[in-house]
PDB file of C-alpha atoms in Angstrom:
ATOM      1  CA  UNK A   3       0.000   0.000   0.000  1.00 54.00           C
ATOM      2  CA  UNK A   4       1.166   3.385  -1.040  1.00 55.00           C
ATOM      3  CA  UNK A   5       1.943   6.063   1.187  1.00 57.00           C
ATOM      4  CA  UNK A   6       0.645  10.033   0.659  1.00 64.00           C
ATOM      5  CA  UNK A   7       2.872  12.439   2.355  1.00 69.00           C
ATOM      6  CA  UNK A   8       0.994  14.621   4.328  1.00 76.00           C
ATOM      7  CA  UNK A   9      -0.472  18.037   2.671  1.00 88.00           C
ATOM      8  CA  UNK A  10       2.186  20.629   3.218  1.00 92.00           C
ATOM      9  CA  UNK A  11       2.777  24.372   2.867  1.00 93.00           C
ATOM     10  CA  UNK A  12       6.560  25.566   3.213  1.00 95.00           C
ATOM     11  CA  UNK A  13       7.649  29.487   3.120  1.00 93.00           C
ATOM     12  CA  UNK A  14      10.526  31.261   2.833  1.00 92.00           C
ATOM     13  CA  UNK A  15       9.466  34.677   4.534  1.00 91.00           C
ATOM     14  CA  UNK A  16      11.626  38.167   3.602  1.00 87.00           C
ATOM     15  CA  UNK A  17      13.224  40.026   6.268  1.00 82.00           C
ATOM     16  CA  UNK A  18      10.756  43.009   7.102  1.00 78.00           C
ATOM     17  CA  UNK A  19       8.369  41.709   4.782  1.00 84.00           C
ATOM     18  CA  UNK A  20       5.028  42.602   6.610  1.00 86.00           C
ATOM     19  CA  UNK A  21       3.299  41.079   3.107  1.00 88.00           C
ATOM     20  CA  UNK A  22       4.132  37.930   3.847  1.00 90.00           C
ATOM     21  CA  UNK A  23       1.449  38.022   6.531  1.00 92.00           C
ATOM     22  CA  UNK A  24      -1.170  38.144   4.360  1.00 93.00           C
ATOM     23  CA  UNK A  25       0.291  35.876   1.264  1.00 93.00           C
ATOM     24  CA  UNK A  26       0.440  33.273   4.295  1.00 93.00           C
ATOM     25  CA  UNK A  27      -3.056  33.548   5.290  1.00 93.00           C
ATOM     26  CA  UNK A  28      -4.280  32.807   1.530  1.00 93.00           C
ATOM     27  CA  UNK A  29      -1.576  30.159   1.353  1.00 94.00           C
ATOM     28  CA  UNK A  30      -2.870  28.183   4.896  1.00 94.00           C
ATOM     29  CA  UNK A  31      -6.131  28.738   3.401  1.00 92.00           C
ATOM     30  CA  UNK A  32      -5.793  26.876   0.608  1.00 91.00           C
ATOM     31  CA  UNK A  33      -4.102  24.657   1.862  1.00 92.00           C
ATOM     32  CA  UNK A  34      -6.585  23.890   4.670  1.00 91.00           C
ATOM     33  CA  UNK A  35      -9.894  24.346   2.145  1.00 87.00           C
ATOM     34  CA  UNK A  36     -11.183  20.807   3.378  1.00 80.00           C
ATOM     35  CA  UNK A  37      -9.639  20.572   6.619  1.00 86.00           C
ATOM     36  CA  UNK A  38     -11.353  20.118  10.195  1.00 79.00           C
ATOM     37  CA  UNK A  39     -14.640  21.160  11.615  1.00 81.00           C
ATOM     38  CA  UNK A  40     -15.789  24.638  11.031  1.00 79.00           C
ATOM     39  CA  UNK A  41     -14.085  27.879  12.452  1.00 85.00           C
ATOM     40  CA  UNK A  42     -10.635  25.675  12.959  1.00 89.00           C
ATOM     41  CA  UNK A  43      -8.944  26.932   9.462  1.00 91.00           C
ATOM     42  CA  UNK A  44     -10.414  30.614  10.693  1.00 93.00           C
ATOM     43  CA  UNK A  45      -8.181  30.166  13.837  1.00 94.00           C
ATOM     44  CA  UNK A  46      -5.361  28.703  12.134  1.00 95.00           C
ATOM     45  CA  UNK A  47      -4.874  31.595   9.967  1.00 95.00           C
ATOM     46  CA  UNK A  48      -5.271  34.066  12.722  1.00 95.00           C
ATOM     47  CA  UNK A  49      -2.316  31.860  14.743  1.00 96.00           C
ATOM     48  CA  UNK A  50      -0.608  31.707  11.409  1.00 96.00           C
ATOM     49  CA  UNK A  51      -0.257  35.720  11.414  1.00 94.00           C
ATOM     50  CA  UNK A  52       0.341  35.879  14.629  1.00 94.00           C
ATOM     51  CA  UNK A  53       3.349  33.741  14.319  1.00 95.00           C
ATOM     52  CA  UNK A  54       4.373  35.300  11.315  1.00 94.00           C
ATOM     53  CA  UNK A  55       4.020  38.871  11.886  1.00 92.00           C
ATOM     54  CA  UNK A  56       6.387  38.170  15.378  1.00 90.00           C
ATOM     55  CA  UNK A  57       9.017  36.821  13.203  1.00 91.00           C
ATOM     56  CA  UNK A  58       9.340  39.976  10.951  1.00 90.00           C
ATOM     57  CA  UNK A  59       8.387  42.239  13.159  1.00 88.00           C
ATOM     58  CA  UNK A  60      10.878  40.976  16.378  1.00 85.00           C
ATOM     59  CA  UNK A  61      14.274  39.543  14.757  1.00 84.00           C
ATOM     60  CA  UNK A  62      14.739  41.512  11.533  1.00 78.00           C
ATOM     61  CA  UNK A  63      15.650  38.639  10.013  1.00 84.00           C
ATOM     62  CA  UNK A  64      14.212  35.993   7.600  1.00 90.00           C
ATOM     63  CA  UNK A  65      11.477  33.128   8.540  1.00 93.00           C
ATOM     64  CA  UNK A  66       9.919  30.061   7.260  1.00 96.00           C
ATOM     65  CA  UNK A  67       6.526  28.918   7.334  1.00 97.00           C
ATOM     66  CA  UNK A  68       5.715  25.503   7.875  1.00 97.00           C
ATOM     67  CA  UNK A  69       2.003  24.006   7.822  1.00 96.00           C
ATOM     68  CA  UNK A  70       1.806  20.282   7.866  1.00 96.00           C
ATOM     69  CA  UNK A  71      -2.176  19.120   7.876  1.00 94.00           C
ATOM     70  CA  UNK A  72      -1.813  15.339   9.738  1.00 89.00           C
ATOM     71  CA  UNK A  73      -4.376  13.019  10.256  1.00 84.00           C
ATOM     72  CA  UNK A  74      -5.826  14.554  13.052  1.00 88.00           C
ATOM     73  CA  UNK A  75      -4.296  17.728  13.984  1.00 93.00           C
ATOM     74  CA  UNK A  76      -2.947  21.070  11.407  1.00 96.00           C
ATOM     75  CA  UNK A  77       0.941  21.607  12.866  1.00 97.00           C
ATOM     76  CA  UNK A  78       2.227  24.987  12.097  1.00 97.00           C
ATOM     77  CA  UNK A  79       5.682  26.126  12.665  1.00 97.00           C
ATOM     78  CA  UNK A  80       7.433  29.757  12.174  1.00 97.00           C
ATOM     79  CA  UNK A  81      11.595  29.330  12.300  1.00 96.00           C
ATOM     80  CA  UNK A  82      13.410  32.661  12.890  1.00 94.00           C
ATOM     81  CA  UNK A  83      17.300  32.769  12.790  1.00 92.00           C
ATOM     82  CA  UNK A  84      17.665  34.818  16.271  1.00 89.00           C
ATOM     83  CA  UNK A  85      18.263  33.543  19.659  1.00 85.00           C
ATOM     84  CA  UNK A  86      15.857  35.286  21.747  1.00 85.00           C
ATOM     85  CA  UNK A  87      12.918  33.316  22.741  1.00 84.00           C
ATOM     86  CA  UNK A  88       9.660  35.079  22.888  1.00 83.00           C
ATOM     87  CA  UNK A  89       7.432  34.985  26.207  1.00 74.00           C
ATOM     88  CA  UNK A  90       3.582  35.895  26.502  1.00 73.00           C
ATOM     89  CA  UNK A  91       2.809  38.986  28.085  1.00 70.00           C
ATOM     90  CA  UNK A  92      -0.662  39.836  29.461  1.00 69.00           C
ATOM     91  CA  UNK A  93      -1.460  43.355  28.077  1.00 65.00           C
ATOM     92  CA  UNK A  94      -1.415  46.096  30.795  1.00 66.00           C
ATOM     93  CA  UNK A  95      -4.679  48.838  30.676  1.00 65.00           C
ATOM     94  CA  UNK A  96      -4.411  51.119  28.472  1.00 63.00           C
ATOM     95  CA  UNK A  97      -0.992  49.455  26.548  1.00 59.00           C
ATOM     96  CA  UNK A  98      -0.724  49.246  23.138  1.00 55.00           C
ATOM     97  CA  UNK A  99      -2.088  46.683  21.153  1.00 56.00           C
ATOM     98  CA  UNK A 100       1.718  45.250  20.316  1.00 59.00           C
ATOM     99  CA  UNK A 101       2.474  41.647  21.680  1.00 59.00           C
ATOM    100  CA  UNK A 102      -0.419  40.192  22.247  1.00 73.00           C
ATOM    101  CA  UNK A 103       0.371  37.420  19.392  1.00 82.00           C
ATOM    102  CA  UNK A 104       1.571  34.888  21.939  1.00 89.00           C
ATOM    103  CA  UNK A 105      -0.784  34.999  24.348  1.00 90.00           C
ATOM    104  CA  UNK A 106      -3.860  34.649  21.543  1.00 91.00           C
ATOM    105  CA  UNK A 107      -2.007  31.810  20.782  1.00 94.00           C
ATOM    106  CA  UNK A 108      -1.853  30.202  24.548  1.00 93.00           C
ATOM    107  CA  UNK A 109      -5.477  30.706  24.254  1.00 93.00           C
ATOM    108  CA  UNK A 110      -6.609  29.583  21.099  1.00 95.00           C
ATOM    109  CA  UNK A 111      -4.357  26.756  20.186  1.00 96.00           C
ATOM    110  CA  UNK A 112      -4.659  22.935  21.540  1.00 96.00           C
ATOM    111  CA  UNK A 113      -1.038  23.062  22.132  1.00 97.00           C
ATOM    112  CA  UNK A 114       2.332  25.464  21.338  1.00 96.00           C
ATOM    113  CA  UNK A 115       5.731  25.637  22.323  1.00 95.00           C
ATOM    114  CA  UNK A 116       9.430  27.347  21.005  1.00 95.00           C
ATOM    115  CA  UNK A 117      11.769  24.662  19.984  1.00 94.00           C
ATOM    116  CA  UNK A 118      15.224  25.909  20.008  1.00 92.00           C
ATOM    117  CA  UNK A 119      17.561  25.389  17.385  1.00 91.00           C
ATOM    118  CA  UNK A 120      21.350  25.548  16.818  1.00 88.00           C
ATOM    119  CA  UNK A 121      21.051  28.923  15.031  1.00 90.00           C
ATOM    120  CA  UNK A 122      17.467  30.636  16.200  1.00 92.00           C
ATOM    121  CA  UNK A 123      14.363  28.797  17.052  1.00 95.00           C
ATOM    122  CA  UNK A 124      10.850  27.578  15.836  1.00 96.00           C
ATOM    123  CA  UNK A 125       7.423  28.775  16.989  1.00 96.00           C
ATOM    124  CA  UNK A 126       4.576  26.563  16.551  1.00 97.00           C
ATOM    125  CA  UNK A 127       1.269  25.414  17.431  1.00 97.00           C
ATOM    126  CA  UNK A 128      -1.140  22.683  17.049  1.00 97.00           C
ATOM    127  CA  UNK A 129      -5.271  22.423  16.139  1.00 96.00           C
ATOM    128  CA  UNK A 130      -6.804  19.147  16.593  1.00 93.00           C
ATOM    129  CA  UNK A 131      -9.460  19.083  13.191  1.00 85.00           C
ATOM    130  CA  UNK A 132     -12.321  17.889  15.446  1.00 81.00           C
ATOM    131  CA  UNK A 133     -12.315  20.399  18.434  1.00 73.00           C
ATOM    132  CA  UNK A 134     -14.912  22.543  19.030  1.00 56.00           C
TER     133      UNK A 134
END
């Protein structure tokens, strides 16, 4: 029996390039046309720019965008080339609307970490198809 890799989207993302953020969205969307229960490609693509946006806007560096749909569960990664690892912040009253990202994505996703790497680090989350 033949086996199908797993549908895939893979970006390289320009330094600075704030429109890659929407170029991704289409692309996830796409990509993610007949995927999971209603409202879960909505979120991915809001994660998605999250993610993406942080990478241009916070290393001034290049990023790739990796979106791998599984069986069960969409696995999206963002891979900067910097060192610093990125930390939630809850928003103080009256605060800008600037980094928020990560904490929308503590709330929203079914699971996310940073891996680091040998040279930066990865971002990523995970949305189980079938969740509510």
């Amino acid at each position: 029996m033949e086996r199908r890799a797993a549908p895939r989207l893979r970006r390289r993302l320009g330094r600075s390039d704030l429109r890659a953020v929407p170029e991704a969205r289409r692309a996830l969307r796409e990509l993610l046309r007949q995927w999971g229960r209603p409202g879960r490609s909505e979120i991915a693509e809001l994660l998605t720019s999250e993610l993406v946006t942080n990478a241009l806007v916070h290393t001034d560096d290049d990023a790739v965008l990796t979106a791998t749909v599984g069986p069960r569960a969409l696995r999206v990664e963002v891979r900067d080339f910097v060192g610093r690892l990125p930390r939630p912040r809850a928003p103080e009253p009256g605060e800008s609307t600037d980094g928020r990202g990560l904490v929308l994505v503590e709330s929203l996703a079914d699971a996310w970490g940073v891996q680091a790497h040998g040279v930066g680090k990865s971002v990523w989350f995970e949305l189980d198809a079938e969740a509510a």
